[in-house]
PDB file of C-alpha atoms in Angstrom:
ATOM      1  CA  UNK A   1      -6.628 -11.388  32.077  1.00 74.00           C
ATOM      2  CA  UNK A   2      -3.306 -10.423  30.548  1.00 91.00           C
ATOM      3  CA  UNK A   3      -1.321  -7.648  32.210  1.00 94.00           C
ATOM      4  CA  UNK A   4       0.906  -5.667  29.886  1.00 96.00           C
ATOM      5  CA  UNK A   5       2.966  -2.535  30.323  1.00 96.00           C
ATOM      6  CA  UNK A   6       4.393  -0.223  27.696  1.00 95.00           C
ATOM      7  CA  UNK A   7       7.487   1.713  28.777  1.00 94.00           C
ATOM      8  CA  UNK A   8       6.709   0.471  32.302  1.00 95.00           C
ATOM      9  CA  UNK A   9       3.189   1.991  32.306  1.00 96.00           C
ATOM     10  CA  UNK A  10       0.168  -0.334  32.523  1.00 97.00           C
ATOM     11  CA  UNK A  11      -2.013  -0.445  29.412  1.00 97.00           C
ATOM     12  CA  UNK A  12      -5.559  -1.640  28.833  1.00 97.00           C
ATOM     13  CA  UNK A  13      -5.872  -4.437  26.281  1.00 97.00           C
ATOM     14  CA  UNK A  14      -9.089  -4.485  24.270  1.00 97.00           C
ATOM     15  CA  UNK A  15     -10.545  -7.699  22.934  1.00 95.00           C
ATOM     16  CA  UNK A  16     -10.655 -11.281  24.112  1.00 93.00           C
ATOM     17  CA  UNK A  17      -7.555 -13.033  25.385  1.00 97.00           C
ATOM     18  CA  UNK A  18      -6.583 -16.012  23.229  1.00 98.00           C
ATOM     19  CA  UNK A  19      -5.263 -19.122  24.954  1.00 98.00           C
ATOM     20  CA  UNK A  20      -3.676 -22.388  23.844  1.00 98.00           C
ATOM     21  CA  UNK A  21      -6.350 -24.775  22.609  1.00 98.00           C
ATOM     22  CA  UNK A  22      -8.673 -22.024  21.330  1.00 98.00           C
ATOM     23  CA  UNK A  23      -9.814 -22.008  17.737  1.00 98.00           C
ATOM     24  CA  UNK A  24      -7.913 -19.148  16.112  1.00 98.00           C
ATOM     25  CA  UNK A  25     -10.264 -16.181  15.795  1.00 98.00           C
ATOM     26  CA  UNK A  26     -11.088 -14.909  12.325  1.00 97.00           C
ATOM     27  CA  UNK A  27      -9.643 -11.548  11.286  1.00 98.00           C
ATOM     28  CA  UNK A  28      -9.268  -9.329   8.241  1.00 98.00           C
ATOM     29  CA  UNK A  29      -6.179  -7.167   7.742  1.00 98.00           C
ATOM     30  CA  UNK A  30      -4.588  -5.460   4.735  1.00 98.00           C
ATOM     31  CA  UNK A  31      -1.624  -6.608   2.680  1.00 97.00           C
ATOM     32  CA  UNK A  32       0.972  -4.122   1.465  1.00 96.00           C
ATOM     33  CA  UNK A  33      -1.007  -3.772  -1.783  1.00 96.00           C
ATOM     34  CA  UNK A  34      -4.217  -2.975   0.182  1.00 97.00           C
ATOM     35  CA  UNK A  35      -5.847  -6.355  -0.424  1.00 97.00           C
ATOM     36  CA  UNK A  36      -7.747  -8.018   2.442  1.00 98.00           C
ATOM     37  CA  UNK A  37      -6.003 -10.964   4.091  1.00 98.00           C
ATOM     38  CA  UNK A  38      -7.778 -13.347   6.454  1.00 98.00           C
ATOM     39  CA  UNK A  39      -6.787 -16.385   8.484  1.00 97.00           C
ATOM     40  CA  UNK A  40      -8.431 -18.527   5.794  1.00 97.00           C
ATOM     41  CA  UNK A  41      -5.917 -17.292   3.213  1.00 97.00           C
ATOM     42  CA  UNK A  42      -3.280 -19.478   4.849  1.00 96.00           C
ATOM     43  CA  UNK A  43      -5.580 -22.383   5.746  1.00 95.00           C
ATOM     44  CA  UNK A  44      -3.798 -25.716   5.806  1.00 96.00           C
ATOM     45  CA  UNK A  45      -0.504 -24.140   6.851  1.00 97.00           C
ATOM     46  CA  UNK A  46       1.131 -23.603  10.216  1.00 98.00           C
ATOM     47  CA  UNK A  47       1.010 -19.884  11.032  1.00 98.00           C
ATOM     48  CA  UNK A  48       3.499 -18.029  13.185  1.00 98.00           C
ATOM     49  CA  UNK A  49       1.848 -14.665  13.871  1.00 98.00           C
ATOM     50  CA  UNK A  50       4.263 -12.065  15.164  1.00 98.00           C
ATOM     51  CA  UNK A  51       2.535  -8.937  16.488  1.00 98.00           C
ATOM     52  CA  UNK A  52       4.451  -5.677  16.861  1.00 98.00           C
ATOM     53  CA  UNK A  53       3.462  -2.155  17.951  1.00 98.00           C
ATOM     54  CA  UNK A  54       5.288  -0.467  15.013  1.00 97.00           C
ATOM     55  CA  UNK A  55       7.592  -1.965  12.404  1.00 95.00           C
ATOM     56  CA  UNK A  56       9.651   1.261  12.410  1.00 90.00           C
ATOM     57  CA  UNK A  57      11.000   0.818  15.930  1.00 94.00           C
ATOM     58  CA  UNK A  58      14.121  -1.053  16.997  1.00 94.00           C
ATOM     59  CA  UNK A  59      12.660  -4.048  18.825  1.00 96.00           C
ATOM     60  CA  UNK A  60       9.818  -4.486  16.307  1.00 96.00           C
ATOM     61  CA  UNK A  61      12.203  -4.318  13.386  1.00 95.00           C
ATOM     62  CA  UNK A  62      14.576  -6.795  15.012  1.00 96.00           C
ATOM     63  CA  UNK A  63      11.683  -9.138  15.873  1.00 96.00           C
ATOM     64  CA  UNK A  64      10.497  -9.156  12.269  1.00 96.00           C
ATOM     65  CA  UNK A  65      14.016  -9.721  10.896  1.00 94.00           C
ATOM     66  CA  UNK A  66      14.593 -12.567  13.377  1.00 95.00           C
ATOM     67  CA  UNK A  67      11.437 -14.413  12.331  1.00 95.00           C
ATOM     68  CA  UNK A  68      12.267 -13.730   8.673  1.00 93.00           C
ATOM     69  CA  UNK A  69      15.644 -15.421   9.134  1.00 92.00           C
ATOM     70  CA  UNK A  70      14.001 -18.387  10.866  1.00 91.00           C
ATOM     71  CA  UNK A  71      11.298 -18.662   8.186  1.00 90.00           C
ATOM     72  CA  UNK A  72      13.815 -19.849   5.597  1.00 87.00           C
ATOM     73  CA  UNK A  73      14.462 -23.028   7.598  1.00 91.00           C
ATOM     74  CA  UNK A  74      10.842 -23.794   8.499  1.00 93.00           C
ATOM     75  CA  UNK A  75       9.687 -24.935   5.072  1.00 91.00           C
ATOM     76  CA  UNK A  76       6.728 -24.313   2.794  1.00 92.00           C
ATOM     77  CA  UNK A  77       4.129 -25.525   5.298  1.00 95.00           C
ATOM     78  CA  UNK A  78       4.794 -22.519   7.553  1.00 97.00           C
ATOM     79  CA  UNK A  79       3.521 -18.991   6.947  1.00 96.00           C
ATOM     80  CA  UNK A  80       5.091 -16.175   8.980  1.00 97.00           C
ATOM     81  CA  UNK A  81       2.864 -13.123   9.413  1.00 98.00           C
ATOM     82  CA  UNK A  82       3.851  -9.866  11.089  1.00 98.00           C
ATOM     83  CA  UNK A  83       0.878  -7.724  12.057  1.00 98.00           C
ATOM     84  CA  UNK A  84       0.917  -4.096  13.219  1.00 98.00           C
ATOM     85  CA  UNK A  85      -1.233  -0.997  12.798  1.00 98.00           C
ATOM     86  CA  UNK A  86       1.383   0.618  10.575  1.00 98.00           C
ATOM     87  CA  UNK A  87       0.060   1.723   7.206  1.00 97.00           C
ATOM     88  CA  UNK A  88       0.617  -0.832   4.433  1.00 97.00           C
ATOM     89  CA  UNK A  89       2.817   1.703   2.589  1.00 95.00           C
ATOM     90  CA  UNK A  90       5.146   1.999   5.594  1.00 96.00           C
ATOM     91  CA  UNK A  91       5.312  -1.775   5.934  1.00 96.00           C
ATOM     92  CA  UNK A  92       6.184  -2.161   2.244  1.00 95.00           C
ATOM     93  CA  UNK A  93       8.865   0.537   2.490  1.00 95.00           C
ATOM     94  CA  UNK A  94      10.336  -1.138   5.589  1.00 95.00           C
ATOM     95  CA  UNK A  95      10.367  -4.572   3.927  1.00 93.00           C
ATOM     96  CA  UNK A  96      12.080  -3.199   0.823  1.00 92.00           C
ATOM     97  CA  UNK A  97      14.701  -1.280   2.812  1.00 93.00           C
ATOM     98  CA  UNK A  98      15.427  -4.285   5.067  1.00 91.00           C
ATOM     99  CA  UNK A  99      15.384  -6.852   2.266  1.00 88.00           C
ATOM    100  CA  UNK A 100      12.764  -8.885   4.134  1.00 88.00           C
ATOM    101  CA  UNK A 101      10.580 -10.825   1.732  1.00 80.00           C
ATOM    102  CA  UNK A 102       9.742 -14.155   3.374  1.00 88.00           C
ATOM    103  CA  UNK A 103       7.537 -12.628   6.087  1.00 94.00           C
ATOM    104  CA  UNK A 104       4.168 -11.206   5.154  1.00 96.00           C
ATOM    105  CA  UNK A 105       3.692  -7.797   6.811  1.00 97.00           C
ATOM    106  CA  UNK A 106       0.028  -7.019   7.355  1.00 98.00           C
ATOM    107  CA  UNK A 107      -1.758  -3.898   8.544  1.00 98.00           C
ATOM    108  CA  UNK A 108      -4.561  -3.835  11.100  1.00 98.00           C
ATOM    109  CA  UNK A 109      -4.844  -0.044  10.914  1.00 97.00           C
ATOM    110  CA  UNK A 110      -8.293   0.062   9.297  1.00 96.00           C
ATOM    111  CA  UNK A 111     -10.541  -1.522  11.899  1.00 95.00           C
ATOM    112  CA  UNK A 112      -8.342  -3.357  14.427  1.00 98.00           C
ATOM    113  CA  UNK A 113      -9.966  -6.655  13.408  1.00 98.00           C
ATOM    114  CA  UNK A 114      -6.949  -8.742  14.396  1.00 98.00           C
ATOM    115  CA  UNK A 115      -6.157  -6.731  17.511  1.00 98.00           C
ATOM    116  CA  UNK A 116      -9.632  -7.033  18.962  1.00 98.00           C
ATOM    117  CA  UNK A 117     -10.002 -10.717  18.000  1.00 98.00           C
ATOM    118  CA  UNK A 118      -6.708 -11.589  19.722  1.00 98.00           C
ATOM    119  CA  UNK A 119      -6.956  -9.180  22.657  1.00 98.00           C
ATOM    120  CA  UNK A 120      -3.899  -7.106  21.787  1.00 98.00           C
ATOM    121  CA  UNK A 121      -5.190  -3.571  21.162  1.00 98.00           C
ATOM    122  CA  UNK A 122      -3.518  -1.162  23.571  1.00 97.00           C
ATOM    123  CA  UNK A 123      -6.398   1.234  24.181  1.00 97.00           C
ATOM    124  CA  UNK A 124      -4.185   4.106  25.292  1.00 97.00           C
ATOM    125  CA  UNK A 125      -2.111   4.158  22.085  1.00 97.00           C
ATOM    126  CA  UNK A 126      -4.232   2.418  19.402  1.00 97.00           C
ATOM    127  CA  UNK A 127      -1.257   0.141  18.837  1.00 97.00           C
ATOM    128  CA  UNK A 128      -1.020  -3.641  19.093  1.00 98.00           C
ATOM    129  CA  UNK A 129       0.737  -5.199  22.071  1.00 98.00           C
ATOM    130  CA  UNK A 130       3.806  -7.275  21.280  1.00 98.00           C
ATOM    131  CA  UNK A 131       2.737 -10.905  21.149  1.00 98.00           C
ATOM    132  CA  UNK A 132       3.241 -14.215  19.357  1.00 98.00           C
ATOM    133  CA  UNK A 133       0.643 -16.765  18.288  1.00 98.00           C
ATOM    134  CA  UNK A 134       1.236 -20.130  16.643  1.00 98.00           C
ATOM    135  CA  UNK A 135      -1.748 -21.616  14.844  1.00 98.00           C
ATOM    136  CA  UNK A 136      -1.723 -25.163  13.483  1.00 98.00           C
ATOM    137  CA  UNK A 137      -3.065 -26.410  10.142  1.00 97.00           C
ATOM    138  CA  UNK A 138      -6.488 -26.989  11.720  1.00 97.00           C
ATOM    139  CA  UNK A 139      -6.704 -23.402  13.033  1.00 98.00           C
ATOM    140  CA  UNK A 140      -6.054 -24.335  16.658  1.00 98.00           C
ATOM    141  CA  UNK A 141      -3.848 -22.026  18.699  1.00 98.00           C
ATOM    142  CA  UNK A 142      -0.888 -24.051  19.991  1.00 98.00           C
ATOM    143  CA  UNK A 143       1.334 -21.313  21.430  1.00 98.00           C
ATOM    144  CA  UNK A 144       0.674 -17.854  22.879  1.00 98.00           C
ATOM    145  CA  UNK A 145       2.966 -15.220  24.301  1.00 98.00           C
ATOM    146  CA  UNK A 146       1.696 -11.815  25.365  1.00 98.00           C
ATOM    147  CA  UNK A 147       4.983 -10.022  26.091  1.00 98.00           C
ATOM    148  CA  UNK A 148       4.519  -8.449  29.530  1.00 97.00           C
ATOM    149  CA  UNK A 149       6.554  -5.301  28.730  1.00 97.00           C
ATOM    150  CA  UNK A 150       5.905  -3.920  25.268  1.00 95.00           C
ATOM    151  CA  UNK A 151       9.476  -2.767  24.742  1.00 95.00           C
ATOM    152  CA  UNK A 152      10.938  -6.225  25.510  1.00 97.00           C
ATOM    153  CA  UNK A 153      11.631  -8.999  23.011  1.00 97.00           C
ATOM    154  CA  UNK A 154       9.450 -12.105  22.836  1.00 98.00           C
ATOM    155  CA  UNK A 155      10.904 -15.536  23.550  1.00 98.00           C
ATOM    156  CA  UNK A 156      12.050 -16.336  20.012  1.00 97.00           C
ATOM    157  CA  UNK A 157      13.322 -19.809  20.860  1.00 97.00           C
ATOM    158  CA  UNK A 158      10.034 -20.953  22.416  1.00 98.00           C
ATOM    159  CA  UNK A 159       7.999 -19.608  19.499  1.00 98.00           C
ATOM    160  CA  UNK A 160      10.213 -21.344  16.905  1.00 97.00           C
ATOM    161  CA  UNK A 161      10.186 -24.562  18.958  1.00 97.00           C
ATOM    162  CA  UNK A 162       6.359 -24.423  19.020  1.00 97.00           C
ATOM    163  CA  UNK A 163       6.309 -24.170  15.222  1.00 98.00           C
ATOM    164  CA  UNK A 164       8.845 -26.982  14.793  1.00 96.00           C
ATOM    165  CA  UNK A 165       6.709 -29.295  16.966  1.00 96.00           C
ATOM    166  CA  UNK A 166       3.933 -28.977  14.369  1.00 97.00           C
ATOM    167  CA  UNK A 167       6.088 -29.677  11.312  1.00 93.00           C
ATOM    168  CA  UNK A 168       5.674 -33.237  10.107  1.00 67.00           C
TER     169      UNK A 168
END
């Protein structure tokens, strides 16, 4: 079981913990134009899934910008997804104001499909816990980081290294 705190207070994570070697669970989230997006929509690509509590906060914004910068050097076989429970309109506004276009921001606000499938719903706040998942072209999870304190940064270098190991 994963132990996570948010602002130093323990939180309860809902859903099943995902571990390296698992088949990536299916999910359905919303794009910025309110269209459903599933894991299958990026089938055959390496997926770096960056999960943030809210795109409008400092660490979450920085995390998304960091992976956006890295995405340019990872090539066309890699899809970078940022998932939060922010409304799609807020995500689109953030992306436009930050000039971030090579990361797909996706909303899990409707039914927490992603959050429950990946064990990252913070019950106390109805937000997603900061985490990183790397999924290979065959939908196998190859890297997982549940950030132990929700206001801390993930290990960017390890996540990018995990993606680079999968690039042929």
